[in-house]
Amino acid sequence: MACYYLLVLLILTVSGASVEAHGKLSSKYYSSTCPEVLAIVEARVRAAIKKEARMGASLLRLHFHDCFVNGCDGSILLDDNANFIGEKTAAPNNKSVRGFDVVDDIKSKVEKACPGVVSCADILAIAARDSTVMLGGPSWKVKLGRRDSTTASRAAANNSIPAPTFNISRLLSSFAAQGLSLKDLVALSGSHTIGLARCTSFRTHIYNDSNIDASFAKSLQRKCPKTGKDNVHQPLDFQTPTSFDNLYFHNLLKMKGLLRSDQELFNGSSADCLVKRYAADTFAFFQAFAKSMIKMGNIKPLTGRSGEIRTNCRKVNRKILAWKM
Ligand code: HEM
Ligand SMILES: *[C@@H]1O[C@H](CO)[C@@H](O)[C@H](O)[C@H]1NC(C)=O
Ligand SMILES: *[C@@H]1O[C@H](CO)[C@@H](O)[C@H](O)[C@H]1NC(C)=O
Ligand SMILES: *[C@@H]1O[C@H](CO)[C@@H](O)[C@H](O)[C@H]1NC(C)=O
Ligand SMILES: *[C@@H]1O[C@H](CO)[C@@H](O)[C@H](O)[C@H]1NC(C)=O
Ligand SMILES: *[C@@H]1O[C@H](CO)[C@@H](O)[C@H](O)[C@H]1NC(C)=O
């Protein structure tokens, strides 16, 4: 089954241009300066997932929310400070993104092995890949060499991360603004094969939309009332929420997507063809997912002398450290 669209070609041209403007990443970036980094991240992610499988989903999402806000630059990890209000309390992140303690744990182990070498932005990219693999998904060679931002923007986080109430056209424009195509949108949304969402994120879909299986909507309404219980969680893939598989796409075919933005991918648009393909063929989904993750990881990285290698992922380095170097 092939799904071809003119739109895909148009958007690819845009993404080529945006990658050119920034430095190139490489999978061997730390092979002489910190050969241990991949093993350290893998071990810490494994330990975190063993403790709580959902943490794999949370780490994958952190990389996405980092990359969509002024590029993959670790900005989401910065705590608020005197100069800016950070991204953690932006609408798409507040009380929702998690995994910061796991990132701190990874960072401290990596700093012990190779001080001042590996960026927080790269740690997020590696942890996202390792999480995917450990929950049963595809692997890929993570491109590295990103540097960390010295600032963060709550306004940009509010404006750049797509909302679960978006329809297909708004989802497509949100992804196109990052140089990502319809195919990237469908493949990357397959991340919702793992993890949980709050009642407040899916309430509109289960009460107001008609493109949802009636008994599925009813059972969710029992858990998520019209008002209150905002923070009650439900799995994004009701069948296997801790396995990275293609059942998310099966759910969409049965009108059992949890978020409106999920079901919009199978609601009569050109995305339908891709949803059917990934539901029918796990390998096709895995291949597309790996490719799109690399593409998402390439969004506007800071390279060369831009940005810095943060010592603590939550804080911009102090000037004094820059002087010593
Ligand atoms: C297409 C647009 C997308 C929208 C509108 C969207 C929206 C959401 C929402 C609302 C949640 C639940 C948050 C909560 O209620 O606390 C969520 C969870 C999640 N999202 Fe997305 N998302 C999108 C794309 C992506 C992409 C591209 C990725 C990764 C590459 C991703 C990975 C995840 C994961 C893994 C979770 C579960 C996190 C956890 O359990 O901690 N999402 N998403
Ligand atoms: C973040 O969520 C908390 C708890 O729901 C709420 O009290 C707070 O006002 C929210 N912050 C922002 C900036 O929306
Ligand atoms: C971002 O969204 C939060 C939560 O809705 C809101 O409190 C805040 O004013 C917004 N901030 C900016 C800078 O847009
Ligand atoms: C999608 O949503 C936007 C903004 O809410 C609206 O203007 C547009 O008509 C909607 N498009 C479709 C295809 O429903
Ligand atoms: C459903 O739609 C109506 C009309 O747009 C709106 O007032 C209401 O808040 C929505 N309900 C939910 C649960 O989103
Ligand atoms: C899904 O498709 C139907 C029929 O074309 C349309 O009325 C609806 O607005 C679309 N989106 C949602 C969220 O129902």
Coordinates of C-alpha atoms and ligand atoms in Angstrom, one line a residue:
M1 CA 0.0 0.0 0.0
A2 CA 1.5 3.3 -1.0
C3 CA 0.3 6.7 0.2
Y4 CA 1.7 9.6 -1.8
Y5 CA 0.8 13.3 -1.5
L6 CA 2.0 16.5 -3.1
L7 CA 1.9 18.1 0.3
V8 CA 4.6 15.8 1.6
L9 CA 7.0 17.0 -1.2
L10 CA 6.3 20.6 -0.5
I11 CA 7.1 20.3 3.2
L12 CA 10.3 18.3 2.6
T13 CA 11.8 21.3 0.8
V14 CA 11.1 23.5 3.8
S15 CA 12.7 21.1 6.2
G16 CA 15.9 20.7 4.1
A17 CA 16.4 24.4 4.3
S18 CA 16.0 24.6 8.0
V19 CA 18.4 21.8 8.7
E20 CA 21.1 23.5 6.5
A21 CA 21.0 26.7 8.5
H22 CA 22.4 24.9 11.5
G23 CA 25.3 22.6 12.1
K24 CA 25.3 18.9 11.2
L25 CA 24.8 16.3 13.9
S26 CA 26.7 13.0 13.9
S27 CA 26.1 9.6 15.6
K28 CA 29.9 9.4 16.4
Y29 CA 30.0 12.9 18.0
Y30 CA 31.2 11.7 21.4
S31 CA 33.2 8.6 20.3
S32 CA 36.5 10.1 21.4
T33 CA 35.4 12.6 24.0
C34 CA 32.9 10.4 25.9
P35 CA 32.7 6.9 24.6
E36 CA 30.8 5.8 27.7
V37 CA 27.8 8.1 27.3
L38 CA 25.6 5.7 25.4
A39 CA 26.1 2.9 27.9
I40 CA 25.5 5.2 30.9
V41 CA 22.2 6.6 29.5
E42 CA 21.0 3.1 28.5
A43 CA 21.7 1.7 32.0
R44 CA 19.9 4.6 33.8
V45 CA 16.9 4.5 31.4
R46 CA 16.7 0.8 32.0
A47 CA 16.7 1.2 35.8
A48 CA 14.1 4.0 35.5
I49 CA 11.8 1.9 33.3
K50 CA 12.2 -1.1 35.6
K51 CA 11.0 1.0 38.4
E52 CA 8.1 2.4 36.4
A53 CA 7.4 1.4 32.8
R54 CA 5.5 4.7 32.1
M55 CA 8.8 6.6 32.6
G56 CA 9.8 5.4 29.0
A57 CA 6.8 7.3 27.7
S58 CA 7.6 10.4 29.7
L59 CA 11.2 10.5 28.5
L60 CA 10.1 10.1 24.9
R61 CA 7.7 13.0 25.3
L62 CA 10.3 15.3 26.9
H63 CA 12.4 15.1 23.7
F64 CA 9.4 16.0 21.6
H65 CA 8.5 19.0 23.8
D66 CA 12.1 20.1 23.8
C67 CA 12.5 19.9 20.0
F68 CA 9.2 21.7 19.1
V69 CA 10.2 24.8 21.2
N70 CA 13.0 26.7 19.4
G71 CA 14.8 23.4 18.5
C72 CA 16.3 20.5 20.4
D73 CA 18.3 22.5 22.8
G74 CA 17.4 21.3 26.3
S75 CA 15.3 24.4 27.0
I76 CA 12.5 22.4 28.5
L77 CA 14.8 21.3 31.3
L78 CA 15.6 24.8 32.6
D79 CA 13.9 25.8 35.9
D80 CA 12.5 29.3 36.2
N81 CA 15.1 31.9 37.1
A82 CA 15.5 35.7 37.5
N83 CA 15.8 36.2 33.8
F84 CA 12.9 34.1 32.4
I85 CA 9.9 32.0 33.3
G86 CA 10.8 28.6 31.8
E87 CA 8.7 26.1 29.8
K88 CA 7.8 23.7 32.6
T89 CA 4.6 25.7 33.5
A90 CA 3.6 26.4 29.9
A91 CA 0.1 25.1 29.2
P92 CA 1.1 21.9 27.4
N93 CA 3.7 21.1 30.1
N94 CA 2.2 22.2 33.4
K95 CA 1.5 19.2 35.7
S96 CA 2.0 17.0 32.7
V97 CA 5.6 16.6 31.6
R98 CA 7.7 14.4 33.9
G99 CA 11.0 12.6 34.0
F100 CA 13.2 15.6 35.2
D101 CA 14.7 13.6 38.1
V102 CA 15.7 10.8 35.8
V103 CA 17.4 13.3 33.5
D104 CA 19.2 14.8 36.5
D105 CA 20.3 11.3 37.5
I106 CA 21.6 10.5 34.0
K107 CA 23.4 13.9 33.8
S108 CA 25.2 13.5 37.1
K109 CA 26.5 10.0 36.0
V110 CA 27.6 11.4 32.6
E111 CA 29.3 14.4 34.2
K112 CA 31.3 12.1 36.5
A113 CA 32.5 10.1 33.5
C114 CA 33.2 13.1 31.1
P115 CA 32.8 16.5 32.8
G116 CA 31.5 19.3 30.6
V117 CA 31.2 17.3 27.4
V118 CA 27.7 16.0 26.8
S119 CA 24.8 18.3 26.4
C120 CA 21.4 17.9 28.1
A121 CA 19.7 18.1 24.7
D122 CA 21.7 15.1 23.5
I123 CA 20.8 13.2 26.7
L124 CA 17.1 13.7 25.9
A125 CA 17.6 12.4 22.4
I126 CA 19.4 9.3 23.6
A127 CA 17.0 8.6 26.4
A128 CA 14.0 8.9 23.9
R129 CA 15.6 6.3 21.7
D130 CA 16.5 3.9 24.6
S131 CA 13.0 4.2 26.0
T132 CA 11.5 3.3 22.7
V133 CA 13.7 0.3 22.3
M134 CA 13.2 -0.9 25.9
L135 CA 9.4 -0.9 25.5
G136 CA 9.6 -3.0 22.3
G137 CA 9.9 -0.4 19.6
P138 CA 12.4 0.2 16.8
S139 CA 16.0 1.4 17.3
W140 CA 18.0 4.0 15.3
K141 CA 21.4 5.7 15.4
V142 CA 20.9 8.8 17.4
K143 CA 22.6 11.9 15.9
L144 CA 24.5 13.9 18.5
G145 CA 26.3 17.2 18.9
R146 CA 23.5 19.5 20.0
R147 CA 24.4 22.2 22.5
D148 CA 22.2 23.6 25.3
S149 CA 20.3 26.8 25.2
T150 CA 21.0 29.6 27.7
T151 CA 17.3 30.6 27.7
A152 CA 13.8 29.2 27.6
S153 CA 10.5 30.6 26.5
R154 CA 7.1 29.9 28.1
A155 CA 5.4 31.8 25.3
A156 CA 7.1 29.7 22.6
A157 CA 6.1 26.5 24.5
N158 CA 2.5 27.7 24.7
N159 CA 2.5 28.5 20.9
S160 CA 4.6 25.7 19.4
I161 CA 3.4 22.5 21.0
P162 CA 0.2 21.1 19.3
A163 CA -2.9 20.8 21.6
P164 CA -5.0 17.6 21.9
T165 CA -8.0 19.6 20.6
F166 CA -6.4 20.4 17.3
N167 CA -8.1 19.2 14.1
I168 CA -6.1 17.7 11.2
S169 CA -5.4 21.0 9.5
R170 CA -4.0 22.6 12.7
L171 CA -1.9 19.5 13.4
L172 CA -0.5 19.6 9.9
S173 CA 0.4 23.3 10.2
S174 CA 2.0 22.8 13.6
F175 CA 4.2 20.0 12.2
A176 CA 4.9 22.0 9.0
A177 CA 6.2 24.9 11.1
Q178 CA 8.9 22.5 12.3
G179 CA 9.7 21.2 8.8
L180 CA 7.7 18.0 9.5
S181 CA 5.3 16.3 7.0
L182 CA 2.0 14.5 7.1
K183 CA 4.0 11.2 7.2
D184 CA 6.0 12.5 10.2
L185 CA 2.8 13.5 12.0
V186 CA 1.2 10.1 11.6
A187 CA 4.4 8.1 12.4
L188 CA 5.3 10.2 15.4
S189 CA 1.8 10.2 16.8
G190 CA 2.4 6.4 17.0
S191 CA 4.2 7.4 20.3
H192 CA 0.8 7.3 21.8
T193 CA 1.1 3.6 21.8
I194 CA 2.6 4.1 25.2
G195 CA 1.9 6.4 28.2
L196 CA -1.1 8.1 29.8
A197 CA -3.2 11.2 29.4
R198 CA -5.2 13.3 31.9
C199 CA -8.9 13.6 31.8
T200 CA -8.5 17.3 31.0
S201 CA -6.7 16.4 27.8
F202 CA -9.4 14.1 26.4
R203 CA -12.6 15.5 27.9
T204 CA -13.7 17.4 24.8
H205 CA -13.2 14.3 22.6
I206 CA -15.3 12.0 24.8
Y207 CA -18.2 14.4 25.3
N208 CA -18.3 16.6 22.2
D209 CA -17.0 14.6 19.2
S210 CA -19.1 12.2 17.1
N211 CA -16.1 10.3 15.6
I212 CA -15.7 8.1 18.6
D213 CA -17.0 4.6 19.4
A214 CA -20.0 5.0 21.6
S215 CA -19.3 2.4 24.2
F216 CA -15.6 3.5 24.4
A217 CA -16.8 7.1 25.0
K218 CA -19.3 5.9 27.7
S219 CA -16.7 3.9 29.6
L220 CA -14.3 6.9 29.6
Q221 CA -17.1 9.2 30.7
R222 CA -17.5 7.1 33.8
K223 CA -13.9 7.8 34.7
C224 CA -13.7 11.4 33.5
P225 CA -16.7 13.5 34.5
K226 CA -17.7 16.7 32.7
T227 CA -16.2 18.7 35.6
G228 CA -13.7 17.7 38.2
K229 CA -11.2 14.8 38.3
D230 CA -9.0 16.7 35.8
N231 CA -6.0 14.7 36.7
V232 CA -7.5 11.2 36.4
H233 CA -5.2 9.3 33.9
Q234 CA -6.2 6.9 31.2
P235 CA -3.9 5.0 28.7
L236 CA -3.4 6.5 25.3
D237 CA -3.5 3.0 23.9
F238 CA -6.1 1.2 26.0
Q239 CA -4.8 -2.2 24.9
T240 CA -1.1 -2.2 25.6
P241 CA 0.0 1.1 27.3
T242 CA 3.5 -0.1 28.1
S243 CA 4.3 -1.9 24.9
F244 CA 5.6 0.0 21.9
D245 CA 3.6 -1.7 19.2
N246 CA 1.2 -0.7 16.4
L247 CA -2.1 -1.2 18.3
Y248 CA -2.5 2.6 18.6
F249 CA -3.3 2.5 14.9
H250 CA -5.7 -0.5 15.3
N251 CA -7.5 1.6 17.9
L252 CA -7.9 4.5 15.5
L253 CA -9.5 2.2 12.9
K254 CA -12.0 1.2 15.6
M255 CA -12.7 4.8 16.5
K256 CA -11.0 4.3 19.8
G257 CA -8.4 7.0 19.8
L258 CA -8.2 8.7 23.2
L259 CA -7.5 12.3 22.1
R260 CA -9.3 14.2 19.4
S261 CA -5.9 14.8 17.8
D262 CA -5.4 11.0 17.6
Q263 CA -8.8 10.3 16.0
E264 CA -8.3 13.2 13.6
L265 CA -5.6 11.0 11.9
F266 CA -8.4 8.6 10.8
N267 CA -11.3 10.9 10.0
G268 CA -11.6 11.1 6.3
S269 CA -8.4 13.0 5.4
S270 CA -5.2 12.0 3.5
A271 CA -3.8 10.7 6.9
D272 CA -6.2 7.7 6.7
C273 CA -4.0 5.9 4.2
L274 CA -1.0 6.0 6.5
V275 CA -3.0 4.9 9.6
K276 CA -4.2 1.9 7.6
R277 CA -0.7 1.1 6.5
Y278 CA 0.8 1.3 9.9
A279 CA -2.0 -0.8 11.4
A280 CA -1.4 -3.5 8.8
D281 CA 2.4 -3.5 9.0
T282 CA 4.4 -3.0 12.2
F283 CA 7.6 -3.0 10.3
A284 CA 6.5 -0.1 8.1
F285 CA 5.5 1.8 11.2
F286 CA 8.8 1.1 13.0
Q287 CA 10.8 2.2 9.9
A288 CA 8.8 5.4 9.5
F289 CA 9.0 6.1 13.2
A290 CA 12.8 5.8 13.4
K291 CA 13.2 8.0 10.3
S292 CA 10.8 10.7 11.7
M293 CA 12.5 10.7 15.1
I294 CA 15.8 11.4 13.5
K295 CA 14.2 14.2 11.5
M296 CA 12.5 15.6 14.7
G297 CA 15.9 15.4 16.5
N298 CA 17.4 17.6 13.8
I299 CA 15.1 20.6 14.5
K300 CA 17.3 23.7 14.8
P301 CA 20.1 22.3 17.0
L302 CA 22.6 24.7 18.5
T303 CA 26.1 23.7 17.3
G304 CA 29.6 25.1 17.1
R305 CA 30.0 28.0 19.5
S306 CA 26.2 28.6 20.0
G307 CA 24.8 27.8 23.4
E308 CA 26.8 25.8 26.0
I309 CA 27.2 22.4 27.6
R310 CA 25.2 22.8 30.8
T311 CA 26.7 21.3 33.9
N312 CA 23.3 21.1 35.6
C313 CA 20.4 20.5 33.1
R314 CA 18.1 22.8 35.3
K315 CA 20.4 25.8 35.2
V316 CA 22.4 27.9 32.8
N317 CA 26.1 27.8 33.6
R318 CA 27.5 30.6 35.6
K319 CA 29.8 33.1 33.8
I320 CA 32.7 32.0 36.0
L321 CA 32.7 28.5 34.4
A322 CA 32.9 30.0 31.0
W323 CA 36.0 32.0 32.1
K324 CA 37.8 28.8 33.3
M325 CA 37.3 27.2 29.8
Ligands
HEM1 C1 0.5 15.2 17.1 C2 0.4 16.0 18.1 C3 0.4 15.6 19.5 C4 -0.5 16.0 20.4 C5 -1.7 16.9 20.2 C6 -0.1 15.4 21.7 C7 -0.7 15.5 22.9 C8 -0.5 14.8 24.0 C9 -1.3 14.9 25.2 C10 -2.4 15.8 25.5 C11 -0.8 13.9 26.1 C12 -1.2 13.7 27.5 C13 -0.7 14.7 28.4 C14 -1.4 14.8 29.7 O1 -2.7 14.7 29.7 O2 -0.8 15.0 30.8 C15 0.3 13.3 25.4 C16 1.1 12.3 25.9 C17 2.2 11.7 25.3 N1 2.7 12.1 24.1 FE1 1.8 13.3 22.8 N2 1.0 14.6 21.4 C18 1.4 14.7 20.1 C19 2.5 14.2 19.5 C20 3.4 13.5 20.2 C21 4.7 13.1 19.6 C22 5.3 13.6 18.3 C23 5.4 12.4 20.6 C24 6.7 11.8 20.6 C25 7.5 11.7 19.5 C26 4.4 12.2 21.7 C27 4.7 11.4 22.8 C28 3.8 11.3 23.9 C29 3.9 10.3 24.9 C30 5.0 9.2 25.0 C31 2.9 10.6 25.9 C32 2.7 9.9 27.2 C33 3.6 10.6 28.2 C34 3.4 10.0 29.7 O3 2.7 9.0 29.9 O4 4.1 10.6 30.5 N3 3.3 12.9 21.4 N4 0.5 13.8 24.1
LIG2 C1 -0.2 24.8 36.8 O1 -1.1 23.8 37.4 C2 -1.4 24.1 38.7 C3 -2.3 23.0 39.2 O2 -3.3 22.6 38.4 C4 -2.2 25.5 38.8 O3 -2.5 25.8 40.1 C5 -1.3 26.5 38.2 O4 -2.0 27.8 38.1 C6 -0.8 26.2 36.8 N1 0.1 27.1 36.3 C7 0.0 27.8 35.1 C8 1.0 28.7 34.8 O5 -1.0 27.6 34.4
LIG3 C1 1.3 30.3 28.8 O1 0.2 29.5 29.3 C2 0.0 29.6 30.7 C3 -1.1 28.6 31.0 O2 -2.2 28.7 30.2 C4 -0.5 31.0 31.0 O3 -0.7 31.1 32.4 C5 0.7 32.0 30.6 O4 0.3 33.3 30.8 C6 1.1 31.8 29.2 N1 2.3 32.5 29.1 C7 2.7 33.1 28.0 C8 4.0 33.9 28.1 O5 2.1 33.0 26.9
LIG4 C1 -9.8 23.4 12.1 O1 -9.8 24.3 13.1 C2 -9.6 25.7 12.7 C3 -9.5 26.5 13.9 O2 -10.3 26.1 15.0 C4 -10.8 26.1 11.9 O3 -10.7 27.4 11.4 C5 -10.9 25.2 10.6 O4 -12.0 25.4 9.9 C6 -10.9 23.7 11.1 N1 -10.7 22.9 9.9 C7 -11.4 21.8 9.7 C8 -11.0 21.0 8.4 O5 -12.2 21.4 10.4
LIG5 C1 -18.6 21.0 24.3 O1 -18.9 22.0 23.4 C2 -19.6 23.1 23.9 C3 -20.0 24.0 22.8 O2 -18.8 24.4 22.0 C4 -18.7 23.7 25.0 O3 -19.4 24.8 25.6 C5 -18.4 22.7 26.1 O4 -17.5 23.3 27.0 C6 -17.8 21.5 25.4 N1 -17.6 20.4 26.4 C7 -16.5 19.8 26.7 C8 -16.5 18.8 27.8 O5 -15.5 20.1 26.1
LIG6 C1 -14.4 14.3 11.6 O1 -15.1 14.2 10.4 C2 -16.4 14.5 10.4 C3 -17.1 14.2 9.1 O2 -16.4 14.7 8.1 C4 -16.5 16.0 10.7 O3 -17.9 16.4 10.9 C5 -15.8 16.3 12.0 O4 -15.7 17.7 12.3 C6 -14.4 15.8 12.0 N1 -13.7 16.0 13.3 C7 -14.2 15.6 14.5 C8 -13.3 16.0 15.6 O5 -15.3 15.2 14.6

